[in-house]
Every structure is written in structure tokens, then in C-alpha cells.
Short mmCIF file of C-alpha atoms and ligand atoms in Angstrom, two decimals:
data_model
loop_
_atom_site.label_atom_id
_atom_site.label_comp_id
_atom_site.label_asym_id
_atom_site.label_seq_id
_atom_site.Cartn_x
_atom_site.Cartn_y
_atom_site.Cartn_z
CA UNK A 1 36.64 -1.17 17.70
CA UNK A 2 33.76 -0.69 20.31
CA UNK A 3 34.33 1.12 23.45
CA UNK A 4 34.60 -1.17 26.69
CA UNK A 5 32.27 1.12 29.37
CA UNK A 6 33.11 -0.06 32.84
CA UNK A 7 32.62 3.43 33.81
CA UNK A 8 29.10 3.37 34.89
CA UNK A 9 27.37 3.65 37.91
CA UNK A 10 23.90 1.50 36.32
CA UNK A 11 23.92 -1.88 35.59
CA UNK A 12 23.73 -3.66 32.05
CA UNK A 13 20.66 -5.80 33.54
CA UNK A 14 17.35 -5.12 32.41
CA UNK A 15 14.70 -4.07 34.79
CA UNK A 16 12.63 -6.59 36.65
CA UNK A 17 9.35 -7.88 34.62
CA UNK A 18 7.32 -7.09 37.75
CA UNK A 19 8.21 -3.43 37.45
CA UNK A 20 7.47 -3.17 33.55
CA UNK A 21 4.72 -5.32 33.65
CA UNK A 22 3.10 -3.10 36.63
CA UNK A 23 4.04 0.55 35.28
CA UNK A 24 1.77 -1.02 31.77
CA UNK A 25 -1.03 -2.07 33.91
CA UNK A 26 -1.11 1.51 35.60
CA UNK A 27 -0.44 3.69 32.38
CA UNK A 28 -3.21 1.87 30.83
CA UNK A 29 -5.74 2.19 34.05
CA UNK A 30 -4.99 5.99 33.84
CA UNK A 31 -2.69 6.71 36.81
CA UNK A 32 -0.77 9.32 35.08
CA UNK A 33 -1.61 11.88 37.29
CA UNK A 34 0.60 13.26 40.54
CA UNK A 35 1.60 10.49 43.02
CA UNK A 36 1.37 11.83 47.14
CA UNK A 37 4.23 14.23 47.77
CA UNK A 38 5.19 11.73 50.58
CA UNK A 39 4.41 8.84 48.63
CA UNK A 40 1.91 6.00 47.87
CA UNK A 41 0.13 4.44 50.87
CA UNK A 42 0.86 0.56 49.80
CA UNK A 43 4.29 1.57 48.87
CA UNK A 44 5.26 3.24 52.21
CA UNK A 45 3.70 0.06 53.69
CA UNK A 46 6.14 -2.32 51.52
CA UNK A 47 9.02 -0.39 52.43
CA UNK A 48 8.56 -0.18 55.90
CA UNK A 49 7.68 -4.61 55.85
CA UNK A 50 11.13 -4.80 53.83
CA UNK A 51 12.56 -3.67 57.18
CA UNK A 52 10.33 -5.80 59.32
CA UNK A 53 12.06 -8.66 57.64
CA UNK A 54 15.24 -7.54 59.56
CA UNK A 55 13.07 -7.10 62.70
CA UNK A 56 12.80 -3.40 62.48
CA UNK A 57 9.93 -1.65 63.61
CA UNK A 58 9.03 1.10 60.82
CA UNK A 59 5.98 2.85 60.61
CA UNK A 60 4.90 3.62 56.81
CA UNK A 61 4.91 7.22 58.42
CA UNK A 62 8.74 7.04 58.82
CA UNK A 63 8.95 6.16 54.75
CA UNK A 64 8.94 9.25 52.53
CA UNK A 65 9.27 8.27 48.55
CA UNK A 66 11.61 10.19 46.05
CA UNK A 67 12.39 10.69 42.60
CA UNK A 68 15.76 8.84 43.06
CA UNK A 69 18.26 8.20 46.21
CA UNK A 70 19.99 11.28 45.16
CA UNK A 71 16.46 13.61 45.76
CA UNK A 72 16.16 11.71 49.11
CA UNK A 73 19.77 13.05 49.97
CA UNK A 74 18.61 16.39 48.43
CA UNK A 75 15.65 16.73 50.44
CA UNK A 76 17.66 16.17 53.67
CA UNK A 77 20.38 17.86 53.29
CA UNK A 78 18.31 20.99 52.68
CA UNK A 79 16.36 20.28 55.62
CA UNK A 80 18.99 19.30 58.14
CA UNK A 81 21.47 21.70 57.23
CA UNK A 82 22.09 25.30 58.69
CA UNK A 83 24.60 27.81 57.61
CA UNK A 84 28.14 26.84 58.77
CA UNK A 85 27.00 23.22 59.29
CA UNK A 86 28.82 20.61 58.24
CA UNK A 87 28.75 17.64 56.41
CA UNK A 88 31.17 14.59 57.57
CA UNK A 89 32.16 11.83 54.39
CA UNK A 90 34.76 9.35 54.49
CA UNK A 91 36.15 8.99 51.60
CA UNK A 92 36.84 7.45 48.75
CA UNK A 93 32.95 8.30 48.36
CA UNK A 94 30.55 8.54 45.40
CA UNK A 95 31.44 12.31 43.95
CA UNK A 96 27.65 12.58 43.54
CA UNK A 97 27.76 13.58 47.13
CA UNK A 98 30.45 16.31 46.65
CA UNK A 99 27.84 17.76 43.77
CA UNK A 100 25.08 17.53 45.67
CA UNK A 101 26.79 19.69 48.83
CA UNK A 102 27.41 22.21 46.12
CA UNK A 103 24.01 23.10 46.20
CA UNK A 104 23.18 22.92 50.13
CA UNK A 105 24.36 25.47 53.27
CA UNK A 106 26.91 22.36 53.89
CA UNK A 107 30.87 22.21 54.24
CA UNK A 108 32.20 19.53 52.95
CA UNK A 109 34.69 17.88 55.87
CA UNK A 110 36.03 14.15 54.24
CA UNK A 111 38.14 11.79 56.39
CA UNK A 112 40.53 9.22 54.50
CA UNK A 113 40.20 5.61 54.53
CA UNK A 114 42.81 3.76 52.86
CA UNK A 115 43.03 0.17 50.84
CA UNK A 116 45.57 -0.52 53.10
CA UNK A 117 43.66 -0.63 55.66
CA UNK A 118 40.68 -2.39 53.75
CA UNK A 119 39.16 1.10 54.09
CA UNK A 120 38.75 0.70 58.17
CA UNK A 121 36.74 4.12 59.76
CA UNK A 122 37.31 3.84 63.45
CA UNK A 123 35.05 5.85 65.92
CA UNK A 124 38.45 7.47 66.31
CA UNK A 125 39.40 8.72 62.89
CA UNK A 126 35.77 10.43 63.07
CA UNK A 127 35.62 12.10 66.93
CA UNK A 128 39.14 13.57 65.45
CA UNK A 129 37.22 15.50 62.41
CA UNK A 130 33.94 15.69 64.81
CA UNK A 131 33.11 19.80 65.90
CA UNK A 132 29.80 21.30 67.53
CA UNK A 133 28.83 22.10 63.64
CA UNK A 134 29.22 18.71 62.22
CA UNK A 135 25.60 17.87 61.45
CA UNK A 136 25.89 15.37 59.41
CA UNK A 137 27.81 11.90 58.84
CA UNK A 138 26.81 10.44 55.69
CA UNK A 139 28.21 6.73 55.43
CA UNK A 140 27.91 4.96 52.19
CA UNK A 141 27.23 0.70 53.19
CA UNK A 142 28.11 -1.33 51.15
CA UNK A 143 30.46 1.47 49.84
CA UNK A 144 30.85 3.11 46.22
CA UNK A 145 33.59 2.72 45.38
CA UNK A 146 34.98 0.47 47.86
CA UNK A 147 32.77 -2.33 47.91
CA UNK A 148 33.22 -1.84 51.84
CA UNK A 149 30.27 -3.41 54.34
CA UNK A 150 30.63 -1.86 57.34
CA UNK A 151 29.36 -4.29 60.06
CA UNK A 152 26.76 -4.34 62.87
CA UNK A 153 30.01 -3.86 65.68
CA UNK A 154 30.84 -1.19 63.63
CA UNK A 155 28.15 0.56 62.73
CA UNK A 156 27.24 0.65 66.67
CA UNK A 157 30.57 1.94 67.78
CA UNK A 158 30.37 4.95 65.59
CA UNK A 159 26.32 5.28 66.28
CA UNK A 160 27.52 5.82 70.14
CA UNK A 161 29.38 8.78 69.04
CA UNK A 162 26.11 10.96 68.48
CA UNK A 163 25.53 10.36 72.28
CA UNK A 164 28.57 13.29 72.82
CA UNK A 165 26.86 15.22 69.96
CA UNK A 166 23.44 15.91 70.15
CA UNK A 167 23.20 18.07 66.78
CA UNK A 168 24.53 14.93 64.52
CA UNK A 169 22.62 12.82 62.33
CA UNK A 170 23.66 9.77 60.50
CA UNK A 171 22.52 9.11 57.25
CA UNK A 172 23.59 5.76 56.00
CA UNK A 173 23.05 5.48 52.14
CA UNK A 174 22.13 1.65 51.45
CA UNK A 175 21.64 1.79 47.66
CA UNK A 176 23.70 -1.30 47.36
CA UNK A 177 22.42 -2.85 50.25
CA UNK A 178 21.17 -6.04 48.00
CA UNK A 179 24.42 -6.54 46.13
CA UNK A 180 26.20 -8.58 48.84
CA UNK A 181 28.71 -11.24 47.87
CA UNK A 182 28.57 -13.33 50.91
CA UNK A 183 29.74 -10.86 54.26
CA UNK A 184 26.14 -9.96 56.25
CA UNK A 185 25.07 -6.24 55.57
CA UNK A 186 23.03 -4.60 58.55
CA UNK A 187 21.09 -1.70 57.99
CA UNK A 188 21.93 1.19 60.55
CA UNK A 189 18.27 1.04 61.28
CA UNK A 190 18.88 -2.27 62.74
CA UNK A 191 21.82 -0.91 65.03
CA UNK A 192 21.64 0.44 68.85
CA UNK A 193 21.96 4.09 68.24
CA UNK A 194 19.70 7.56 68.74
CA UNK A 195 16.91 6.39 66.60
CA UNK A 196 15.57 10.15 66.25
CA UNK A 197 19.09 10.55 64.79
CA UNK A 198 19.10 7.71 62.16
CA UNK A 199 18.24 8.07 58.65
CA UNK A 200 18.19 5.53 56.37
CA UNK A 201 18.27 6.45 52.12
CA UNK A 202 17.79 4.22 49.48
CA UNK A 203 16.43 2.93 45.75
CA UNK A 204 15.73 0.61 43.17
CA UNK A 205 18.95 2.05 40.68
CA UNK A 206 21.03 -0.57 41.81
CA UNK A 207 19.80 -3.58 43.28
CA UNK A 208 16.89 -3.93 40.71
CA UNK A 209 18.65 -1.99 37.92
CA UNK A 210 16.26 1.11 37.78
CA UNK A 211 17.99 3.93 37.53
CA UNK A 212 15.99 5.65 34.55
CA UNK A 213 12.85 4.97 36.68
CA UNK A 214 14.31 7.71 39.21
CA UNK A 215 12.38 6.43 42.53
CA UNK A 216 13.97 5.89 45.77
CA UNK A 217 13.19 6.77 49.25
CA UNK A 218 14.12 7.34 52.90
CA UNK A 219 13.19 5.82 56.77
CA UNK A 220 13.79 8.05 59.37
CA UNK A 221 12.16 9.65 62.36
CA UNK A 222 8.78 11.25 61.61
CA UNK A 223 9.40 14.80 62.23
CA UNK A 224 12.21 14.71 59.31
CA UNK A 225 9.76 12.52 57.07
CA UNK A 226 7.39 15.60 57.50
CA UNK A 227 9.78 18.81 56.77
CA UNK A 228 11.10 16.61 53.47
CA UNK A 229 7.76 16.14 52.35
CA UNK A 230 7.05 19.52 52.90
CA UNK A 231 10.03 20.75 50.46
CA UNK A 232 9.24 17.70 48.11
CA UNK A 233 5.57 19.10 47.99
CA UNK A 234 7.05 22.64 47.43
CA UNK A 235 9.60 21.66 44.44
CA UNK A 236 8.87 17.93 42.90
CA UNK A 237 5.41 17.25 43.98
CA UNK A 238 5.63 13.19 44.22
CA UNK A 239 6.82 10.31 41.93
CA UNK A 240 4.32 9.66 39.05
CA UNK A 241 1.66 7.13 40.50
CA UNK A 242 2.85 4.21 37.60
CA UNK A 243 5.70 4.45 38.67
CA UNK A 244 5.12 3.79 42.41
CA UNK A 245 3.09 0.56 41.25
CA UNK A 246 6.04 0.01 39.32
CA UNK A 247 8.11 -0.24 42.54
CA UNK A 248 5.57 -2.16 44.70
CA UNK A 249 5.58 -4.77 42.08
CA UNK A 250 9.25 -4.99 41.97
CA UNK A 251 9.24 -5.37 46.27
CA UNK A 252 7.08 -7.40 46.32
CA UNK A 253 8.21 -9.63 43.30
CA UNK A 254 11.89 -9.39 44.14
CA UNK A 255 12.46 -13.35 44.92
CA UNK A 256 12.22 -13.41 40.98
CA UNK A 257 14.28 -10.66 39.69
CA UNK A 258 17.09 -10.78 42.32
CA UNK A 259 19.08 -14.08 42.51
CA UNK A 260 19.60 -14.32 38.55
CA UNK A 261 21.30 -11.09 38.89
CA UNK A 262 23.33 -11.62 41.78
CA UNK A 263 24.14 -15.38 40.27
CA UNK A 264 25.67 -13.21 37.29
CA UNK A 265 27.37 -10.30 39.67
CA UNK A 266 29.40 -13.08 41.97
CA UNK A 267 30.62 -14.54 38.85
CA UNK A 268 31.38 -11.36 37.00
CA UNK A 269 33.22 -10.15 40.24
CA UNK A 270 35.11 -13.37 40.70
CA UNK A 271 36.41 -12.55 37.23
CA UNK A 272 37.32 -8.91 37.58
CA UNK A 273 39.41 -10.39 40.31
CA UNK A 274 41.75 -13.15 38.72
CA UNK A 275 41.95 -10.32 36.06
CA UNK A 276 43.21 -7.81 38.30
CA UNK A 277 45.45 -10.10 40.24
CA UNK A 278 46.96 -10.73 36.71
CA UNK A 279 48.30 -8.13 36.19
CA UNK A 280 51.64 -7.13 38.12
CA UNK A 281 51.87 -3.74 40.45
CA UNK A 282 48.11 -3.84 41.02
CA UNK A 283 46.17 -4.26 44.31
CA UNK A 284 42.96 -3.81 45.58
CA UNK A 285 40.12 -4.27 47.94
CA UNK A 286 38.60 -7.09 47.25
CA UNK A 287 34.65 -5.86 46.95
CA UNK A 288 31.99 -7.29 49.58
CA UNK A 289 29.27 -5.08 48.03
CA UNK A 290 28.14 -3.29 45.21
CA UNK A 291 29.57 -4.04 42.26
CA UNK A 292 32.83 -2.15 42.02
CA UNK A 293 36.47 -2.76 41.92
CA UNK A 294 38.69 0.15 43.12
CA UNK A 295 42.25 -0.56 42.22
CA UNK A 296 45.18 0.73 43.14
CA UNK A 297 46.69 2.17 39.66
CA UNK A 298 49.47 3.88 40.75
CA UNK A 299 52.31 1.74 39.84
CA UNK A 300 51.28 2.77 36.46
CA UNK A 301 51.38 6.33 37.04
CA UNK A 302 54.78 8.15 35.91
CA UNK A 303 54.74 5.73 32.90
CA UNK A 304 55.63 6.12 29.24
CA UNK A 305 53.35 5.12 26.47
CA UNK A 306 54.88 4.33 23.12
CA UNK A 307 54.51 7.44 22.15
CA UNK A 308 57.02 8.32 24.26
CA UNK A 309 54.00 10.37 26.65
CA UNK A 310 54.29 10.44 30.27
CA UNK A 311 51.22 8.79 31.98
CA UNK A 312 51.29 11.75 34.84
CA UNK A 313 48.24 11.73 36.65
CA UNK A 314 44.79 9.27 36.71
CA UNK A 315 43.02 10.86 34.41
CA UNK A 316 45.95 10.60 31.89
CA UNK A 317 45.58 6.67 32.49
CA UNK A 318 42.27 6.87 31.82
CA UNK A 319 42.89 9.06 28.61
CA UNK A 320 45.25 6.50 27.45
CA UNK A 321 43.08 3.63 28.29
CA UNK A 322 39.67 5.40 26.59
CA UNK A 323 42.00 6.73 23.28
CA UNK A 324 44.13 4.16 22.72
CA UNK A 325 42.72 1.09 23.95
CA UNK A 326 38.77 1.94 23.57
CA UNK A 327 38.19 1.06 27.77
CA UNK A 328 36.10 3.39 29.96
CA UNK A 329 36.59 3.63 33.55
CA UNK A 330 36.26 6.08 36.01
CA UNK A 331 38.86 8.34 37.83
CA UNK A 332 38.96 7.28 41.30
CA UNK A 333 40.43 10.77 41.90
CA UNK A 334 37.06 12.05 41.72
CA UNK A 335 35.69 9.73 44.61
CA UNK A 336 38.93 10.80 46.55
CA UNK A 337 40.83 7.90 45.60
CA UNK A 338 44.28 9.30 44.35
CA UNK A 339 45.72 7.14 41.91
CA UNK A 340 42.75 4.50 41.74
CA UNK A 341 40.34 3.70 38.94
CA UNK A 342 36.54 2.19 39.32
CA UNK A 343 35.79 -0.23 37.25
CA UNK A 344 32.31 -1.79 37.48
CA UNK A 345 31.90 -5.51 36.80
CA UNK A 346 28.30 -5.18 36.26
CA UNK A 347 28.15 -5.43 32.55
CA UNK A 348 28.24 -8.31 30.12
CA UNK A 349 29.98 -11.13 30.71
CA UNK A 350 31.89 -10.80 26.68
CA UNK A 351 32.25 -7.17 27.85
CA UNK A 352 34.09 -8.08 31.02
CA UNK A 353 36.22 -10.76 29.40
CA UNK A 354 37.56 -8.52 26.78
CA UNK A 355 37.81 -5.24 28.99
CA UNK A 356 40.22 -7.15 31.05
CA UNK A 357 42.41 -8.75 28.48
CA UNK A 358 42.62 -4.92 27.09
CA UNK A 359 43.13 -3.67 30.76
CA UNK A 360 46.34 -6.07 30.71
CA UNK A 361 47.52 -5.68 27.29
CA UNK A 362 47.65 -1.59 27.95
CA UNK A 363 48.99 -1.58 31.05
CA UNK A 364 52.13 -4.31 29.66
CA UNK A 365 52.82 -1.49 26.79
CA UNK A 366 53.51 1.52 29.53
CA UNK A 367 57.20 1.90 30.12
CA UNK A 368 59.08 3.49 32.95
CA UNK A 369 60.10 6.93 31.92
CA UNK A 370 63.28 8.12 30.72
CA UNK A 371 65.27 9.81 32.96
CA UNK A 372 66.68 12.97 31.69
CA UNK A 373 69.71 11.62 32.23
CA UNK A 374 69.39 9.58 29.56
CA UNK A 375 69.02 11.72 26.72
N1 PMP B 401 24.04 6.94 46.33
C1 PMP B 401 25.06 6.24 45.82
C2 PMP B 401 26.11 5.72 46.75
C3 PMP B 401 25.15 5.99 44.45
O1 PMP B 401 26.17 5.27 43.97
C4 PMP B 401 24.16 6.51 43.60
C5 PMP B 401 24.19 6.31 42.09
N2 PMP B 401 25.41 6.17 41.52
C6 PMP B 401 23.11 7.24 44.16
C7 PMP B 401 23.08 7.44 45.53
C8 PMP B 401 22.01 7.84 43.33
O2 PMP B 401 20.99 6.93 43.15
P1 PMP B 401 19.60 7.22 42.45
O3 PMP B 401 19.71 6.75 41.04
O4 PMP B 401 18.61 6.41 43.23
O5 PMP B 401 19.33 8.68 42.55
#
């Protein structure tokens, strides 16, 4: 029997033709040499249109290019941060941000959102966690692994909070911001806010199903563009020059390469949902972005499998679901989401079909525990 992966955070879609068919061109013209530390010219100059489009004003100087979003989070949060600063995530959030603060000056301060809820963050719940140190707020829109869009109200409510603290930055990770199933995504670059204070990160992983490519970038105000170029120079030089023309192509091609996908990912996530609401003692927000579900396991949890095993925690589910059933998904305890799972629906269609019909059939053979009484 072959595993069923809907653990993983890359797509099953192949990369665009644009970006294959440039990154040939350029290997066989010779550009195999360093790309600029702060990126190419004509792809600083794409980026910054992309954002024109939503009738923001960026300057190809506020565009810095990096091997990957998660380098562009890298470089700031070793800019930006100073010893005892700290580093402000709602949660559930990707755990690649938890790793990443491992390696930086940064505390780690999380505030919960709850499915309940649909994973509201009120200015409120983040002036409560807010001190002199907090430096940064680093929102995930549209979330992973909620699915969450934040909106434009939104966004600007908690943008007028860095009025009252003049040391805080928001960075806004937009990774998914092309997988959108129908609510309007704004970019925080588009909101009223401290512009100095807005940083914007970003990639082709998701939306145009890169992620071996590792490129991504970030918009922001000049001053931080400079000091991350300055460390990118120091430690990763720049992204190789193909693949740069690689990413132009895919920009400036994307008409092509995007609406196929997205035809498949609102039809896959349509289907992820009647299976989910098929199965009893389930809920879950229903994704607006990305291309996650994040359900609510937990009436599952405390369960006996025929072995007569106590399902005890998530990653026992997941055990149980990986050994016995041969279906991957991820602990959501790991994005801070006790008791959840993520399961992404970007993967074949067959895949889906039969990961869900296996999702069911496991979950049916779980029995409520014995009581010790019983014996
Ligand atoms: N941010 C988020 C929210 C992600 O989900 C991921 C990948 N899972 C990344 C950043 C990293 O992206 P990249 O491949 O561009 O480094």
C-alpha cells in the first residue's frame, strides 16, 4: 500500500514552463555566475510593478531578493532584532518560524487564536502581549495553517497599534498571497500604517510551486533593504543569476501558469471539505487561503485502536494514521494547534480521494476507551 502524504508544505504541481523554459535559456547563455547580493535589476523592477497592480508605490530599491521566504525572514530577523527583543506570533503559525527564532537574539511571545473564533486577532488580544521590547509582529496572510485572510479593516486596526510603539515592525509573510479561494487578500503594503515600519516577505514556493528553486524576496523601507543586503552579501552572496531569469519569466508569465492551478486547488479544497464534514466529531475552519485544512481532531483523542492502544496525544493519531492506515499529515501541535492536524489538499486529485476515504475509515475503527472500571 502507498503512503497518502498530505503532510507537505509544497505542492504536487509542477513548476511553471516560463520558469524552466527561462532558467535553460540562461544556463545555456552562461549566467552561472553570482546574481547581485540585493538582487537582479529587472527582477526588483517586476516585483515592485506586481505591487503597482494593487496601486502601491514601490521603488525596485525597496525589493531585496532571497534564496527562499525563509532567508528573507532570516535576514530580518537578524537585522531587526536586539538582545531581549521580542518577537510577537499568533498562533497556530508555521513552526518554521519557531526554528528560525532559534537561531536569532529573539523571544518567542505567541498569542492564541482559536477555530472557534475563525482564528479572530483583535488589536486587543495583541496591545495585551505588546511591551517596550516587542520588536516584532510577524503575521502570516493568508495563514499556514489556518487558511485565515486577514482583511484590509483588519490589517489597519492592528497597523495603528505601532503608532503607541515606535520600536515595532510588522512583517506580514504573504507566501500564499495567490492561493485565494474567493475572500479579497490585501497586502499590508496596501494598508494605512507607518510605512517605515512595514515589511512585506514573500516567494514563488507556493503560489507557482517552486520551492526547490529557493528564491523569494522582501519590500520594505530602504534603510532595512540595505542592512539585509549587507548580511546577505556577508553570508549567501545573491541567488544564482538563472535562477532570477527563472523568476522574471514566471512574473511576468503568470496569467499562464496560475488559473489551471487554482482551477485544480478550489476543487481539491471543495473536496477536502465534504470529506471532513463526513466524518462525525470533526470541525474546522473552513480555508480562504493557502491550501490547508486545520481540523479539529480532538474528539478522536483518548481513543482506542483495535489493538486495544490508547490514541493519547496528536502525534499518536498521526502514528496510527501513518502505521496503520499509510496517511501522512502533520501535527498541528507543532504550529500551536493542540489537538489539530494539517492536511494539505494540494496534491492529486486520486491522492485526495483516497486519503479521505482512509481518513474516515480510521477514524470509524477508534473506540472510546475502557474505563478501568471495566476490567
Ligand atoms: N512562510 C510560510 C508561512 C511558509 O509556509 C513557508 C513554507 N512552508 C515559508 C515561509 C518558507 O518559504 P520558502 O520556501 O520561500 O523559503
Amino acid at each position: 500500500m502507498k503512503l497518502l502524504d498530505l503532510s507537505s508544505g509544497a505542492s504536487y504541481f509542477r513548476s511553471p514552463d516560463a520558469a524552466i523554459a527561462a532558467a535553460i535559456t540562461a544556463l545555456q547563455e552562461g549566467k552561472t555566475y553570482y546574481g547581485p547580493s540585493e538582487g537582479d535589476a529587472t527582477l526588483r523592477q517586476t516585483i515592485a510593478a506586481r505591487y503597482a497592480q494593487a496601486n502601491v508605490t514601490v521603488a525596485p530599491e525597496q525589493v531585496m531578493v532571497t534564496p527562499g521566504t525563509k532567508h528573507a525572514l532570516f535576514n530580518l530577523i537578524t537585522v531587526l532584532l536586539r538582545e531581549g527583543d521580542e518577537v510577537v506570533i499568533p498562533t497556530p503559525a508555521w513552526f518554521g518560524f519557531y526554528e528560525l527564532l532559534k537561531y536569532s537574539k529573539g523571544k518567542l511571545v505567541t498569542i492564541e487564536t482559536k477555530q472557534e473564533q475563525n482564528y479572530s486577532l483583535t488589536p486587543d488580544d495583541i496591545r495585551r502581549v505588546l511591551t517596550p521590547n516587542s520588536r516584532i509582529l510577524l503575521l502570516t496572510n493568508p495563514g499556514n495553517p489556518t487558511g485565515r485572510i486577514y482583511s484590509k479593516t483588519e490589517l489597519e486596526s492592528i497597523l495603528a497599534l505601532l503608532h503607541d510603539f515606535p520600536e515595532l515592525y510588522l512583517i506580514s509573510d504573504e507566501i500564499y498571497d495567490l492561493d485565494t479561494y474567493g475572500k479579497p487578500f490585501t497586502s499590508a503594503l496596501a494598508c494605512q500604517g507607518p510605512q517605515e515600519r512595514i515589511i512585506v516577505v514573500n516567494g514563488f514556493s507556493k503560489n507557482f510551486a517552486m520551492s526547490g528553486w529557493r528564491i523569494g524576496y522582501m519590500v520594505g523601507p530602504e534603510t532595512i533593504v540595505q542592512q539585509s543586503t549587507d548580511f546577505q552579501a556577508s553570508t549567501y552572496s545573491g541567488v544564482s543569476q538563472f535562477i532570477q531569469d527563472a523568476a522574471v519569466a514566471t512574473l511576468q508569465q503568470q496569467d499562464n501558469a496560475l488559473p489551471p492551478m487554482l482551477e485544480v486547488l478550489k476543487e481539491n479544497r471543495q473536496l477536502m471539505k465534504e470529506g471532513l464534514s463526513a466524518i462525525p466529531g470533526i470541525s474546522f475552519f473552513e480555508p480562504e487561503g493557502a491550501y490547508y485544512f486545520f481540523p479539529d481532531m480532538r474528539a478522536y483523542i483518548g481513543k482506542q485502536n483495535s489493538d486495544g492502544q490508547t490514541i493519547a496525544t496528536t502525534q499518536d493519531l498521526c502514528n496510527y494514521l501513518e502505521q496503520q492506515h499509510k496517511l501522512k499529515v502533520a501535527n498541528g501541535d507543532l504550529f500551536g494547534g493542540i489537538g489539530h492536524v494539517r492536511m494539505s489538499f494540494a496534491v492529486e486529485k486520486p491522492v485526495l480521494q483516497q486519503a479521505m476515504d482512509k481518513l474516515r475509515n480510521a477514524l470509524q475503527q477508534l473506540k472510546p476507551a475502557l474505563s478501568t472500571n471495566n476490567k
